mmCIF file of C-alpha atoms in Angstrom:
data_model
loop_
_atom_site.group_PDB
_atom_site.id
_atom_site.type_symbol
_atom_site.label_atom_id
_atom_site.label_comp_id
_atom_site.label_asym_id
_atom_site.label_seq_id
_atom_site.Cartn_x
_atom_site.Cartn_y
_atom_site.Cartn_z
ATOM 1 C CA MET A 1 0.140 0.423 0.203
ATOM 2 C CA ARG A 2 1.594 3.475 -0.714
ATOM 3 C CA LYS A 3 -0.507 7.263 0.408
ATOM 4 C CA SER A 4 -3.132 5.006 2.181
ATOM 5 C CA GLU A 5 -0.457 2.997 4.537
ATOM 6 C CA GLY A 6 -0.760 5.598 7.838
ATOM 7 C CA GLY A 7 -4.284 4.590 7.827
ATOM 8 C CA GLU A 8 -6.872 4.363 5.714
ATOM 9 C CA ASN A 9 -9.122 7.437 4.040
ATOM 10 C CA GLY A 10 -12.032 7.048 2.948
ATOM 11 C CA GLN A 11 -11.242 6.630 -0.692
ATOM 12 C CA ALA A 12 -8.947 4.016 0.219
ATOM 13 C CA HIS A 13 -11.220 1.808 2.897
ATOM 14 C CA ALA A 14 -14.405 1.851 -0.810
ATOM 15 C CA LEU A 15 -11.497 0.154 -2.982
ATOM 16 C CA LEU A 16 -10.707 -2.346 -0.938
ATOM 17 C CA ASN A 17 -13.892 -3.215 -0.547
ATOM 18 C CA ALA A 18 -14.985 -3.524 -3.830
ATOM 19 C CA ALA A 19 -12.263 -5.048 -4.064
ATOM 20 C CA GLU A 20 -12.751 -7.888 -1.511
ATOM 21 C CA GLU A 21 -16.466 -7.904 -2.882
ATOM 22 C CA LEU A 22 -14.454 -8.139 -6.650
ATOM 23 C CA PHE A 23 -12.172 -11.439 -5.677
ATOM 24 C CA THR A 24 -14.442 -12.839 -4.215
ATOM 25 C CA GLU A 25 -16.643 -13.332 -6.698
ATOM 26 C CA ARG A 26 -15.256 -13.340 -10.071
ATOM 27 C CA GLY A 27 -12.134 -14.806 -8.656
ATOM 28 C CA PHE A 28 -8.136 -11.783 -8.793
ATOM 29 C CA TYR A 29 -7.976 -12.693 -12.153
ATOM 30 C CA GLY A 30 -11.243 -12.360 -13.917
ATOM 31 C CA THR A 31 -10.928 -9.143 -12.036
ATOM 32 C CA SER A 32 -10.097 -5.319 -13.637
ATOM 33 C CA VAL A 33 -9.037 -2.652 -12.314
ATOM 34 C CA THR A 34 -11.751 -0.560 -13.468
ATOM 35 C CA ASP A 35 -14.158 -3.145 -12.010
ATOM 36 C CA ILE A 36 -12.733 -2.701 -9.357
ATOM 37 C CA THR A 37 -12.975 1.102 -8.858
ATOM 38 C CA GLU A 38 -16.262 1.503 -11.051
ATOM 39 C CA ARG A 39 -17.405 -0.562 -8.179
ATOM 40 C CA ALA A 40 -16.119 2.136 -6.069
ATOM 41 C CA GLY A 41 -16.327 4.762 -7.014
ATOM 42 C CA THR A 42 -13.821 6.432 -8.013
ATOM 43 C CA SER A 43 -10.988 6.648 -10.593
ATOM 44 C CA VAL A 44 -8.051 4.544 -12.059
ATOM 45 C CA GLY A 45 -5.940 6.715 -11.211
ATOM 46 C CA ALA A 46 -7.446 6.949 -7.354
ATOM 47 C CA LEU A 47 -6.275 2.842 -7.248
ATOM 48 C CA TYR A 48 -3.396 3.934 -8.445
ATOM 49 C CA TYR A 49 -2.712 6.832 -6.214
ATOM 50 C CA HIS A 50 -3.082 4.218 -2.596
ATOM 51 C CA PHE A 51 -1.479 0.869 -3.365
ATOM 52 C CA GLY A 52 -0.047 1.030 -6.908
ATOM 53 C CA SER A 53 -1.542 -1.588 -9.307
ATOM 54 C CA LYS A 54 -4.499 -4.919 -8.848
ATOM 55 C CA ASN A 55 -1.241 -6.245 -6.386
ATOM 56 C CA GLY A 56 -1.080 -3.651 -4.009
ATOM 57 C CA VAL A 57 -4.919 -3.779 -3.421
ATOM 58 C CA TYR A 58 -4.825 -7.743 -2.968
ATOM 59 C CA HIS A 59 -1.584 -7.366 -0.652
ATOM 60 C CA ALA A 60 -3.447 -4.690 1.350
ATOM 61 C CA LEU A 61 -6.602 -6.866 1.465
ATOM 62 C CA TRP A 62 -4.536 -9.665 2.269
ATOM 63 C CA SER A 63 -2.723 -7.473 5.538
ATOM 64 C CA ARG A 64 -6.168 -5.660 6.812
ATOM 65 C CA TYR A 65 -7.424 -9.738 6.939
ATOM 66 C CA MET A 66 -4.568 -10.113 9.165
ATOM 67 C CA ASP A 67 -4.413 -7.264 11.237
ATOM 68 C CA ALA A 68 -8.017 -8.224 11.986
ATOM 69 C CA GLN A 69 -7.260 -11.395 12.671
ATOM 70 C CA SER A 70 -4.597 -9.924 15.358
ATOM 71 C CA GLY A 71 -6.519 -7.396 17.175
ATOM 72 C CA ARG A 72 -8.987 -10.648 17.330
ATOM 73 C CA THR A 73 -6.997 -13.537 19.233
ATOM 74 C CA ARG A 74 -4.963 -10.384 21.096
ATOM 75 C CA GLU A 75 -8.529 -9.370 22.055
ATOM 76 C CA ALA A 76 -10.125 -12.706 23.513
ATOM 77 C CA VAL A 77 -5.920 -13.457 25.462
ATOM 78 C CA THR A 78 -6.287 -10.777 27.646
ATOM 79 C CA LEU A 79 -10.043 -11.272 28.227
ATOM 80 C CA LEU A 80 -9.149 -14.510 29.563
ATOM 81 C CA ARG A 81 -6.066 -13.239 31.412
ATOM 82 C CA ALA A 82 -8.291 -10.732 32.446
ATOM 83 C CA ALA A 83 -10.567 -13.357 34.443
ATOM 84 C CA GLY A 84 -7.269 -15.049 35.524
ATOM 85 C CA VAL A 85 -6.710 -18.552 33.439
ATOM 86 C CA THR A 86 -2.749 -18.018 32.751
ATOM 87 C CA ASP A 87 -2.235 -21.053 31.260
ATOM 88 C CA GLY A 88 -0.822 -20.539 27.542
ATOM 89 C CA ARG A 89 -1.731 -23.647 26.282
ATOM 90 C CA ARG A 90 -5.851 -22.297 27.096
ATOM 91 C CA LEU A 91 -4.479 -18.519 26.068
ATOM 92 C CA PHE A 92 -3.705 -20.280 22.404
ATOM 93 C CA LEU A 93 -7.047 -22.272 22.222
ATOM 94 C CA ALA A 94 -9.035 -19.015 23.010
ATOM 95 C CA GLY A 95 -6.722 -17.161 20.715
ATOM 96 C CA THR A 96 -7.577 -19.674 18.183
ATOM 97 C CA ARG A 97 -11.115 -19.567 18.633
ATOM 98 C CA ALA A 98 -11.288 -15.946 17.916
ATOM 99 C CA TYR A 99 -9.190 -16.488 15.147
ATOM 100 C CA LEU A 100 -11.707 -19.416 12.958
ATOM 101 C CA THR A 101 -14.202 -17.988 14.067
ATOM 102 C CA SER A 102 -13.443 -15.006 12.256
ATOM 103 C CA ALA A 103 -12.099 -16.396 9.466
ATOM 104 C CA TRP A 104 -15.795 -17.459 8.878
ATOM 105 C CA HIS A 105 -16.604 -14.113 8.294
ATOM 106 C CA HIS A 106 -14.419 -13.336 5.627
ATOM 107 C CA SER A 107 -15.216 -16.759 4.121
ATOM 108 C CA GLY A 108 -14.779 -15.796 0.347
ATOM 109 C CA LEU A 109 -11.178 -13.911 0.876
ATOM 110 C CA VAL A 110 -10.490 -17.132 3.078
ATOM 111 C CA ARG A 111 -11.207 -19.510 -0.003
ATOM 112 C CA MET A 112 -10.141 -16.989 -2.371
ATOM 113 C CA VAL A 113 -6.340 -17.004 -1.024
ATOM 114 C CA SER A 114 -6.073 -21.450 0.238
ATOM 115 C CA ASP A 115 -7.510 -21.504 -3.504
ATOM 116 C CA GLY A 116 -3.866 -20.318 -4.631
ATOM 117 C CA ASP A 117 -5.889 -17.364 -6.254
ATOM 118 C CA ALA A 118 -3.703 -14.541 -6.069
ATOM 119 C CA PRO A 119 -0.735 -12.427 -7.473
ATOM 120 C CA ALA A 120 2.559 -14.457 -8.450
ATOM 121 C CA GLY A 121 5.001 -13.794 -5.459
ATOM 122 C CA PHE A 122 2.228 -13.554 -3.019
ATOM 123 C CA ALA A 123 3.594 -17.468 -1.394
ATOM 124 C CA GLY A 124 5.465 -15.813 0.082
ATOM 125 C CA VAL A 125 3.817 -12.391 1.786
ATOM 126 C CA ALA A 126 1.514 -15.300 3.176
ATOM 127 C CA ARG A 127 4.629 -17.496 4.325
ATOM 128 C CA ARG A 128 6.087 -14.782 6.533
ATOM 129 C CA PHE A 129 2.189 -14.138 8.084
ATOM 130 C CA SER A 130 2.270 -17.695 8.821
ATOM 131 C CA GLN A 131 6.256 -17.957 10.801
ATOM 132 C CA GLU A 132 5.337 -14.719 12.743
ATOM 133 C CA TRP A 133 2.201 -16.027 13.283
ATOM 134 C CA ALA A 134 4.253 -19.220 15.346
ATOM 135 C CA ARG A 135 5.636 -17.056 16.478
ATOM 136 C CA GLN A 136 3.733 -16.176 19.078
ATOM 137 C CA ASN A 137 2.239 -19.275 19.122
ATOM 138 C CA THR A 138 5.630 -20.964 20.626
ATOM 139 C CA LYS A 139 5.828 -17.730 23.123
ATOM 140 C CA LEU A 140 2.160 -19.006 24.584
ATOM 141 C CA LEU A 141 2.899 -23.211 24.165
ATOM 142 C CA GLN A 142 5.866 -23.782 26.814
ATOM 143 C CA VAL A 143 5.654 -27.173 27.622
ATOM 144 C CA SER A 144 8.508 -29.168 27.981
ATOM 145 C CA ASP A 145 11.329 -28.186 25.898
ATOM 146 C CA PRO A 146 12.868 -26.097 24.057
ATOM 147 C CA LEU A 147 12.295 -29.040 20.881
ATOM 148 C CA ALA A 148 8.684 -29.603 22.105
ATOM 149 C CA ASP A 149 7.386 -26.793 22.339
ATOM 150 C CA ARG A 150 9.333 -25.269 18.278
ATOM 151 C CA ALA A 151 7.522 -29.074 17.725
ATOM 152 C CA LEU A 152 3.713 -28.342 19.329
ATOM 153 C CA SER A 153 3.685 -24.990 17.603
ATOM 154 C CA SER A 154 4.472 -26.378 13.827
ATOM 155 C CA ILE A 155 1.600 -29.311 14.227
ATOM 156 C CA VAL A 156 -1.448 -26.800 15.875
ATOM 157 C CA THR A 157 -0.192 -23.339 13.713
ATOM 158 C CA GLY A 158 0.567 -25.472 10.178
ATOM 159 C CA SER A 159 -2.817 -26.869 10.928
ATOM 160 C CA ILE A 160 -5.150 -24.029 11.806
ATOM 161 C CA GLY A 161 -5.085 -22.926 7.995
ATOM 162 C CA GLY A 162 -6.612 -25.973 6.634
ATOM 163 C CA ILE A 163 -8.796 -26.139 9.714
ATOM 164 C CA ALA A 164 -10.281 -22.027 8.823
ATOM 165 C CA ARG A 165 -10.738 -22.852 4.856
ATOM 166 C CA GLU A 166 -12.762 -26.077 6.317
ATOM 167 C CA VAL A 167 -14.819 -23.616 8.228
ATOM 168 C CA ALA A 168 -14.854 -20.371 5.660
ATOM 169 C CA ASP A 169 -17.500 -24.079 3.373
ATOM 170 C CA CYS A 170 -20.188 -23.570 5.987
ATOM 171 C CA GLU A 171 -22.908 -22.235 4.781
ATOM 172 C CA THR A 172 -24.414 -21.261 8.500
ATOM 173 C CA LEU A 173 -22.824 -19.055 11.452
ATOM 174 C CA GLU A 174 -23.867 -22.281 13.427
ATOM 175 C CA ASP A 175 -22.340 -25.135 11.166
ATOM 176 C CA ALA A 176 -18.858 -22.594 11.510
ATOM 177 C CA ASP A 177 -19.512 -22.903 15.413
ATOM 178 C CA ALA A 178 -19.595 -26.421 15.650
ATOM 179 C CA LEU A 179 -16.746 -26.567 13.700
ATOM 180 C CA ILE A 180 -14.670 -24.231 15.552
ATOM 181 C CA ALA A 181 -15.801 -25.791 18.596
ATOM 182 C CA LYS A 182 -14.531 -29.702 17.191
ATOM 183 C CA ALA A 183 -11.339 -28.562 16.384
ATOM 184 C CA ILE A 184 -11.022 -26.114 20.363
ATOM 185 C CA GLU A 185 -11.809 -29.618 21.315
ATOM 186 C CA ILE A 186 -9.404 -31.461 19.220
ATOM 187 C CA TYR A 187 -6.733 -29.051 19.873
ATOM 188 C CA GLY A 188 -7.201 -29.294 23.531
ATOM 189 C CA SER A 189 -6.672 -33.447 23.729
ATOM 190 C CA LEU A 190 -3.502 -32.624 21.712
ATOM 191 C CA LEU A 191 -2.012 -30.067 24.783
ATOM 192 C CA GLY A 192 -3.276 -32.186 26.903
ATOM 193 C CA VAL A 193 -5.387 -29.240 28.484
ATOM 194 C CA PRO A 194 -8.769 -31.221 29.972
ATOM 195 C CA PRO A 195 -12.068 -29.637 28.133
ATOM 196 C CA VAL A 196 -13.341 -26.380 29.731
ATOM 197 C CA ARG A 197 -16.665 -26.717 31.210
ATOM 198 C CA ASP A 198 -20.197 -24.165 31.842
ATOM 199 C CA THR A 199 -19.830 -24.610 35.572
ATOM 200 C CA GLU A 200 -15.981 -24.083 36.119
ATOM 201 C CA PRO A 201 -15.605 -21.269 38.386
ATOM 202 C CA ASP A 202 -14.630 -17.361 38.686
ATOM 203 C CA THR A 203 -10.631 -18.009 39.287
ATOM 204 C CA ALA A 204 -9.971 -14.508 39.701
ATOM 205 C CA GLY A 205 -12.837 -12.662 41.538
ATOM 206 C CA SER A 206 -14.194 -11.377 38.222
ATOM 207 C CA GLY A 207 -17.217 -11.926 38.241
ATOM 208 C CA LEU A 208 -16.221 -13.307 35.214
ATOM 209 C CA ARG A 209 -16.608 -17.894 34.907
ATOM 210 C CA PHE A 210 -13.824 -19.149 32.155
ATOM 211 C CA ALA A 211 -16.303 -20.449 29.809
ATOM 212 C CA ASP A 212 -18.713 -17.394 29.855
ATOM 213 C CA ALA A 213 -15.109 -15.556 28.350
ATOM 214 C CA GLN A 214 -13.821 -17.865 26.080
ATOM 215 C CA ARG A 215 -17.614 -17.438 24.449
ATOM 216 C CA ALA A 216 -16.916 -13.864 25.001
ATOM 217 C CA ALA A 217 -13.889 -14.266 23.389
ATOM 218 C CA ALA A 218 -15.261 -15.298 20.040
ATOM 219 C CA ASP A 219 -18.440 -13.453 20.222
ATOM 220 C CA GLY A 220 -19.119 -10.807 17.861
ATOM 221 C CA ASP A 221 -18.937 -9.952 13.616
ATOM 222 C CA GLY A 222 -15.377 -9.612 12.141
ATOM 223 C CA PRO A 223 -14.639 -6.533 11.000
ATOM 224 C CA HIS A 224 -16.394 -7.519 6.717
ATOM 225 C CA PRO A 225 -19.354 -9.457 8.030
ATOM 226 C CA ARG A 226 -20.429 -12.325 5.354
#
């Protein structure tokens, strides 16, 4: 992104929203710069001014999506910490639940990227995002030794993209929630975390039960609802 790197203005925001709609409807290569600007109600010059190219629009869309995902997962972890949860594995599960829930709300974008409908060179960008995600998860998943931490983080982080793709295929939020719950259950089993019970008490005197906090962490629509 060029001119709007410090934050989207109204015109850049309209271009990104139009591009997200069109890319998910027609595909990246099936969408032209003119298609985007006509839907956004702006000029071709505006797109090049803000993003440099159609490729730049795609990269900006992915960056916006990942920034939103990072925000959702941070909120989830912060909420559970406020409820007195210190176990990094539980914090990881809450963040993963929030990430997957948000993926459903961005289902078109998730399908597009997962299926390889992207400009040349984008795979390297996505890989760097994944590496950073794995690095952050390793901090939470302090299990037994450095090698175990790295292996476990790689296993769970590497599989999240696949689960997100399956979530994106769900027809309803209820179906997505059921799939996400099963994925969290499996991750919890792999990490050795007992399942959360609705009756689990407030552990920090915060008035918020852990199960309630975990659900609240994943509640709410993504920035661009389906």
